[in-house]
PDB file of C-alpha atoms in Angstrom:
ATOM      1  CA  MET A1070     -27.312  -1.915   3.646  1.00 43.00           C
ATOM      2  CA  ASP A1071     -29.744  -4.712   4.445  1.00 43.00           C
ATOM      3  CA  SER A1072     -28.889  -8.050   2.289  1.00 48.00           C
ATOM      4  CA  THR A1073     -31.902  -9.867   3.101  1.00 50.00           C
ATOM      5  CA  SER A1074     -34.377 -10.793   0.664  1.00 51.00           C
ATOM      6  CA  PRO A1075     -37.659  -8.569   0.586  1.00 55.00           C
ATOM      7  CA  ASN A1076     -39.710 -11.889   0.825  1.00 55.00           C
ATOM      8  CA  ARG A1077     -37.928 -13.488   3.849  1.00 52.00           C
ATOM      9  CA  PRO A1078     -39.666 -13.512   7.015  1.00 54.00           C
ATOM     10  CA  PRO A1079     -38.586 -11.022   9.347  1.00 51.00           C
ATOM     11  CA  ALA A1080     -35.882 -12.257  11.949  1.00 50.00           C
ATOM     12  CA  ALA A1081     -36.060 -15.975  10.400  1.00 57.00           C
ATOM     13  CA  ARG A1082     -32.641 -17.731  10.217  1.00 57.00           C
ATOM     14  CA  ASP A1083     -31.985 -20.351   8.180  1.00 58.00           C
ATOM     15  CA  ARG A1084     -30.845 -22.372  10.838  1.00 58.00           C
ATOM     16  CA  ASP A1085     -31.771 -25.635  12.395  1.00 57.00           C
ATOM     17  CA  ASP A1086     -32.120 -26.184  16.032  1.00 65.00           C
ATOM     18  CA  GLU A1087     -28.421 -27.138  16.837  1.00 63.00           C
ATOM     19  CA  GLY A1088     -27.599 -23.779  14.850  1.00 61.00           C
ATOM     20  CA  ARG A1089     -26.051 -25.139  11.721  1.00 54.00           C
ATOM     21  CA  ALA A1090     -26.941 -23.576   8.638  1.00 50.00           C
ATOM     22  CA  ARG A1091     -29.824 -24.745   6.706  1.00 59.00           C
ATOM     23  CA  ASN A1092     -31.383 -22.680   3.721  1.00 66.00           C
ATOM     24  CA  ALA A1093     -34.985 -22.679   4.206  1.00 78.00           C
ATOM     25  CA  ARG A1094     -35.896 -21.141   0.728  1.00 86.00           C
ATOM     26  CA  PRO A1095     -38.337 -23.339  -1.301  1.00 88.00           C
ATOM     27  CA  ARG A1096     -36.608 -25.052  -4.209  1.00 89.00           C
ATOM     28  CA  ASP A1097     -37.589 -26.660  -7.477  1.00 86.00           C
ATOM     29  CA  GLY A1098     -37.161 -29.837  -8.870  1.00 83.00           C
ATOM     30  CA  LEU A1099     -33.744 -29.530  -9.501  1.00 89.00           C
ATOM     31  CA  GLY A1100     -32.894 -28.001  -6.207  1.00 86.00           C
ATOM     32  CA  ARG A1101     -32.777 -24.725  -7.153  1.00 87.00           C
ATOM     33  CA  PRO A1102     -33.612 -21.885  -4.925  1.00 89.00           C
ATOM     34  CA  LEU A1103     -36.739 -20.071  -5.709  1.00 86.00           C
ATOM     35  CA  PRO A1104     -37.748 -16.850  -3.784  1.00 89.00           C
ATOM     36  CA  TYR A1105     -39.108 -16.760  -0.097  1.00 90.00           C
ATOM     37  CA  GLY A1106     -42.832 -17.550  -0.348  1.00 88.00           C
ATOM     38  CA  ALA A1107     -43.040 -19.380  -3.953  1.00 89.00           C
ATOM     39  CA  ALA A1108     -44.312 -22.739  -3.963  1.00 88.00           C
ATOM     40  CA  GLY A1109     -41.400 -25.360  -4.101  1.00 86.00           C
ATOM     41  CA  VAL A1110     -41.075 -28.822  -4.186  1.00 86.00           C
ATOM     42  CA  PRO A1111     -41.082 -30.830  -0.905  1.00 84.00           C
ATOM     43  CA  ARG A1112     -37.580 -31.174   0.492  1.00 80.00           C
ATOM     44  CA  GLN A1113     -36.215 -34.575   1.294  1.00 76.00           C
ATOM     45  CA  PRO A1114     -35.869 -34.976   5.041  1.00 80.00           C
ATOM     46  CA  GLU A1115     -32.439 -35.258   6.055  1.00 83.00           C
ATOM     47  CA  GLY A1116     -30.472 -37.764   8.040  1.00 84.00           C
ATOM     48  CA  VAL A1117     -33.245 -40.584   7.233  1.00 87.00           C
ATOM     49  CA  VAL A1118     -31.680 -43.872   7.992  1.00 91.00           C
ATOM     50  CA  ARG A1119     -32.979 -46.674   5.283  1.00 95.00           C
ATOM     51  CA  ALA A1120     -32.361 -49.965   4.342  1.00 95.00           C
ATOM     52  CA  PRO A1121     -30.342 -50.054   1.311  1.00 95.00           C
ATOM     53  CA  GLU A1122     -33.365 -51.446  -0.650  1.00 96.00           C
ATOM     54  CA  GLU A1123     -35.234 -48.378   0.416  1.00 96.00           C
ATOM     55  CA  THR A1124     -32.665 -46.202  -0.369  1.00 97.00           C
ATOM     56  CA  VAL A1125     -32.292 -47.574  -4.102  1.00 97.00           C
ATOM     57  CA  ALA A1126     -36.256 -47.587  -4.448  1.00 97.00           C
ATOM     58  CA  GLU A1127     -36.748 -44.403  -2.901  1.00 97.00           C
ATOM     59  CA  ALA A1128     -33.755 -42.733  -5.176  1.00 97.00           C
ATOM     60  CA  GLN A1129     -35.229 -44.484  -8.349  1.00 98.00           C
ATOM     61  CA  ARG A1130     -38.537 -43.147  -7.686  1.00 97.00           C
ATOM     62  CA  LEU A1131     -37.248 -39.691  -7.260  1.00 97.00           C
ATOM     63  CA  LEU A1132     -34.819 -39.934 -10.451  1.00 97.00           C
ATOM     64  CA  ASP A1133     -37.945 -41.231 -12.392  1.00 97.00           C
ATOM     65  CA  GLU A1134     -39.424 -37.832 -11.217  1.00 96.00           C
ATOM     66  CA  GLY A1135     -36.903 -35.804 -12.605  1.00 96.00           C
ATOM     67  CA  LYS A1136     -35.741 -34.908  -9.078  1.00 96.00           C
ATOM     68  CA  PRO A1137     -31.813 -35.942  -9.200  1.00 97.00           C
ATOM     69  CA  PHE A1138     -31.292 -33.516  -6.635  1.00 95.00           C
ATOM     70  CA  HIS A1139     -33.481 -35.025  -4.189  1.00 94.00           C
ATOM     71  CA  ALA A1140     -32.184 -38.631  -5.099  1.00 96.00           C
ATOM     72  CA  HIS A1141     -28.680 -37.117  -4.213  1.00 96.00           C
ATOM     73  CA  GLU A1142     -29.913 -36.479  -0.808  1.00 95.00           C
ATOM     74  CA  VAL A1143     -31.279 -39.887  -0.151  1.00 96.00           C
ATOM     75  CA  PHE A1144     -28.009 -41.412  -1.254  1.00 97.00           C
ATOM     76  CA  GLU A1145     -26.211 -39.014   0.902  1.00 96.00           C
ATOM     77  CA  ASP A1146     -28.187 -40.193   3.619  1.00 96.00           C
ATOM     78  CA  ALA A1147     -26.948 -43.666   2.540  1.00 95.00           C
ATOM     79  CA  TRP A1148     -23.219 -42.712   2.545  1.00 94.00           C
ATOM     80  CA  LYS A1149     -23.508 -40.925   6.036  1.00 93.00           C
ATOM     81  CA  SER A1150     -25.353 -43.675   7.606  1.00 92.00           C
ATOM     82  CA  GLY A1151     -24.454 -47.096   6.080  1.00 88.00           C
ATOM     83  CA  PRO A1152     -21.466 -49.389   6.993  1.00 90.00           C
ATOM     84  CA  GLY A1153     -17.949 -48.088   6.168  1.00 90.00           C
ATOM     85  CA  GLN A1154     -17.463 -50.493   3.339  1.00 91.00           C
ATOM     86  CA  GLU A1155     -20.355 -49.278   1.668  1.00 93.00           C
ATOM     87  CA  ARG A1156     -19.694 -45.497   1.755  1.00 94.00           C
ATOM     88  CA  GLU A1157     -17.988 -45.025  -1.447  1.00 94.00           C
ATOM     89  CA  LEU A1158     -20.677 -46.748  -3.280  1.00 96.00           C
ATOM     90  CA  TRP A1159     -23.380 -44.410  -2.040  1.00 97.00           C
ATOM     91  CA  ARG A1160     -21.001 -41.379  -2.245  1.00 97.00           C
ATOM     92  CA  GLY A1161     -20.283 -42.142  -5.742  1.00 97.00           C
ATOM     93  CA  LEU A1162     -24.157 -42.772  -6.263  1.00 98.00           C
ATOM     94  CA  ALA A1163     -24.609 -39.244  -4.798  1.00 98.00           C
ATOM     95  CA  GLN A1164     -22.113 -37.894  -7.270  1.00 98.00           C
ATOM     96  CA  LEU A1165     -23.894 -39.164 -10.160  1.00 98.00           C
ATOM     97  CA  ALA A1166     -27.254 -37.760  -8.959  1.00 98.00           C
ATOM     98  CA  VAL A1167     -25.960 -34.324  -8.441  1.00 97.00           C
ATOM     99  CA  GLY A1168     -23.995 -34.580 -11.855  1.00 98.00           C
ATOM    100  CA  LEU A1169     -27.334 -35.160 -13.545  1.00 98.00           C
ATOM    101  CA  THR A1170     -28.666 -32.239 -11.573  1.00 97.00           C
ATOM    102  CA  HIS A1171     -26.225 -29.865 -12.956  1.00 97.00           C
ATOM    103  CA  ALA A1172     -26.396 -31.203 -16.495  1.00 98.00           C
ATOM    104  CA  ALA A1173     -30.288 -30.606 -16.135  1.00 97.00           C
ATOM    105  CA  ARG A1174     -29.440 -27.262 -15.064  1.00 96.00           C
ATOM    106  CA  GLY A1175     -27.428 -26.448 -18.222  1.00 96.00           C
ATOM    107  CA  ASN A1176     -23.888 -26.437 -16.460  1.00 96.00           C
ATOM    108  CA  ALA A1177     -22.374 -28.980 -18.808  1.00 97.00           C
ATOM    109  CA  THR A1178     -18.601 -28.464 -17.477  1.00 97.00           C
ATOM    110  CA  GLY A1179     -19.925 -29.511 -13.886  1.00 97.00           C
ATOM    111  CA  GLY A1180     -22.376 -32.148 -14.822  1.00 97.00           C
ATOM    112  CA  ALA A1181     -19.999 -34.166 -16.918  1.00 98.00           C
ATOM    113  CA  ARG A1182     -17.146 -33.842 -14.300  1.00 98.00           C
ATOM    114  CA  LEU A1183     -19.553 -35.108 -11.423  1.00 98.00           C
ATOM    115  CA  LEU A1184     -20.823 -37.838 -13.872  1.00 98.00           C
ATOM    116  CA  ARG A1185     -17.361 -38.924 -14.586  1.00 98.00           C
ATOM    117  CA  ARG A1186     -16.627 -38.706 -11.201  1.00 98.00           C
ATOM    118  CA  GLY A1187     -19.300 -40.777  -9.522  1.00 98.00           C
ATOM    119  CA  ALA A1188     -18.459 -43.254 -12.165  1.00 98.00           C
ATOM    120  CA  GLY A1189     -15.066 -43.621 -11.379  1.00 97.00           C
ATOM    121  CA  ALA A1190     -16.337 -43.876  -7.630  1.00 96.00           C
ATOM    122  CA  VAL A1191     -18.734 -46.775  -8.530  1.00 96.00           C
ATOM    123  CA  GLU A1192     -16.644 -48.635 -10.811  1.00 95.00           C
ATOM    124  CA  GLU A1193     -13.846 -48.869  -8.279  1.00 94.00           C
ATOM    125  CA  TRP A1194     -16.306 -49.662  -5.629  1.00 93.00           C
ATOM    126  CA  ALA A1195     -17.507 -52.363  -7.807  1.00 92.00           C
ATOM    127  CA  VAL A1196     -13.931 -54.234  -8.363  1.00 90.00           C
ATOM    128  CA  SER A1197     -13.337 -54.042  -4.597  1.00 88.00           C
ATOM    129  CA  PRO A1198     -13.944 -56.728  -2.261  1.00 86.00           C
ATOM    130  CA  ALA A1199     -16.921 -55.201  -0.659  1.00 83.00           C
ATOM    131  CA  GLY A1200     -18.429 -54.763  -4.304  1.00 80.00           C
ATOM    132  CA  ARG A1201     -18.510 -58.277  -5.601  1.00 76.00           C
ATOM    133  CA  GLY A1202     -22.115 -59.355  -7.428  1.00 77.00           C
ATOM    134  CA  ARG A1203     -24.768 -57.196  -7.769  1.00 84.00           C
ATOM    135  CA  PRO A1204     -25.598 -55.599  -4.276  1.00 89.00           C
ATOM    136  CA  TYR A1205     -29.336 -54.666  -3.508  1.00 93.00           C
ATOM    137  CA  GLY A1206     -29.932 -55.544  -7.112  1.00 93.00           C
ATOM    138  CA  LEU A1207     -27.899 -52.534  -8.543  1.00 95.00           C
ATOM    139  CA  HIS A1208     -26.698 -52.758 -12.190  1.00 95.00           C
ATOM    140  CA  LEU A1209     -23.365 -51.058 -11.471  1.00 95.00           C
ATOM    141  CA  GLY A1210     -22.089 -51.457 -14.857  1.00 95.00           C
ATOM    142  CA  ALA A1211     -24.914 -50.223 -16.524  1.00 96.00           C
ATOM    143  CA  VAL A1212     -24.782 -47.561 -14.369  1.00 97.00           C
ATOM    144  CA  VAL A1213     -21.209 -46.556 -15.032  1.00 97.00           C
ATOM    145  CA  ALA A1214     -21.720 -46.840 -18.560  1.00 98.00           C
ATOM    146  CA  TRP A1215     -25.097 -44.374 -18.139  1.00 98.00           C
ATOM    147  CA  ALA A1216     -22.922 -41.906 -16.475  1.00 98.00           C
ATOM    148  CA  ARG A1217     -20.060 -41.696 -19.113  1.00 98.00           C
ATOM    149  CA  ASP A1218     -22.642 -41.879 -21.948  1.00 98.00           C
ATOM    150  CA  LEU A1219     -24.315 -38.611 -20.610  1.00 98.00           C
ATOM    151  CA  ALA A1220     -21.424 -36.868 -19.692  1.00 98.00           C
ATOM    152  CA  ARG A1221     -20.370 -36.936 -23.286  1.00 98.00           C
ATOM    153  CA  ASP A1222     -23.714 -35.978 -24.629  1.00 98.00           C
ATOM    154  CA  VAL A1223     -23.662 -32.999 -22.035  1.00 97.00           C
ATOM    155  CA  GLU A1224     -19.925 -32.094 -23.419  1.00 97.00           C
ATOM    156  CA  ARG A1225     -21.284 -32.022 -26.924  1.00 97.00           C
ATOM    157  CA  GLY A1226     -24.032 -29.565 -25.553  1.00 96.00           C
ATOM    158  CA  GLU A1227     -27.078 -31.652 -25.526  1.00 96.00           C
ATOM    159  CA  PRO A1228     -29.870 -30.328 -23.326  1.00 96.00           C
ATOM    160  CA  VAL A1229     -30.774 -33.080 -20.511  1.00 97.00           C
ATOM    161  CA  ASP A1230     -33.981 -33.665 -19.247  1.00 97.00           C
ATOM    162  CA  ALA A1231     -33.414 -35.398 -15.716  1.00 97.00           C
ATOM    163  CA  GLY A1232     -36.617 -37.480 -15.932  1.00 96.00           C
ATOM    164  CA  ALA A1233     -36.042 -38.531 -19.301  1.00 97.00           C
ATOM    165  CA  ARG A1234     -32.448 -39.378 -19.096  1.00 97.00           C
ATOM    166  CA  ALA A1235     -32.673 -40.959 -15.259  1.00 97.00           C
ATOM    167  CA  PRO A1236     -30.233 -43.932 -14.960  1.00 97.00           C
ATOM    168  CA  ARG A1237     -31.876 -47.389 -14.324  1.00 97.00           C
ATOM    169  CA  LEU A1238     -30.111 -48.746 -11.003  1.00 97.00           C
ATOM    170  CA  ARG A1239     -31.459 -52.179 -11.245  1.00 95.00           C
ATOM    171  CA  GLY A1240     -30.951 -53.929 -14.420  1.00 75.00           C
TER     172      GLY A1240
END
């Protein structure tokens, strides 16, 4: 039995040049896979090393556009390429973006869980010696409060419009 999608290009494998699995299907603004051949939202390039200020600005732009899945990829790049003492900050912000993604997709349980997990990671980093002050203009207290408020709303069954509920990363 052939398990490939009928619209998938023949002999195409969703692998990068190094053989790692990569899903080449187009995606919508919330990162959901669309059928092969459908018009999707351009993907964020992976592995981009940005200055922290650029990371925050790009992620905020994507969040404002209602693309938290794509913002998560920007935060993930910072998490993987940034200095070790900042990795938990970027990981927590990536979790918040994924939490917003799940909430907007209607996954209340996963959305609330990731929003709380990300809020905890960001809060923990903010009180660490590395997190003193407002790094890169981030208003971490407000971001944590946003995440916890949204998690409560999601659990109450409120629908989430990702762009309308996007956090303000800088106060």
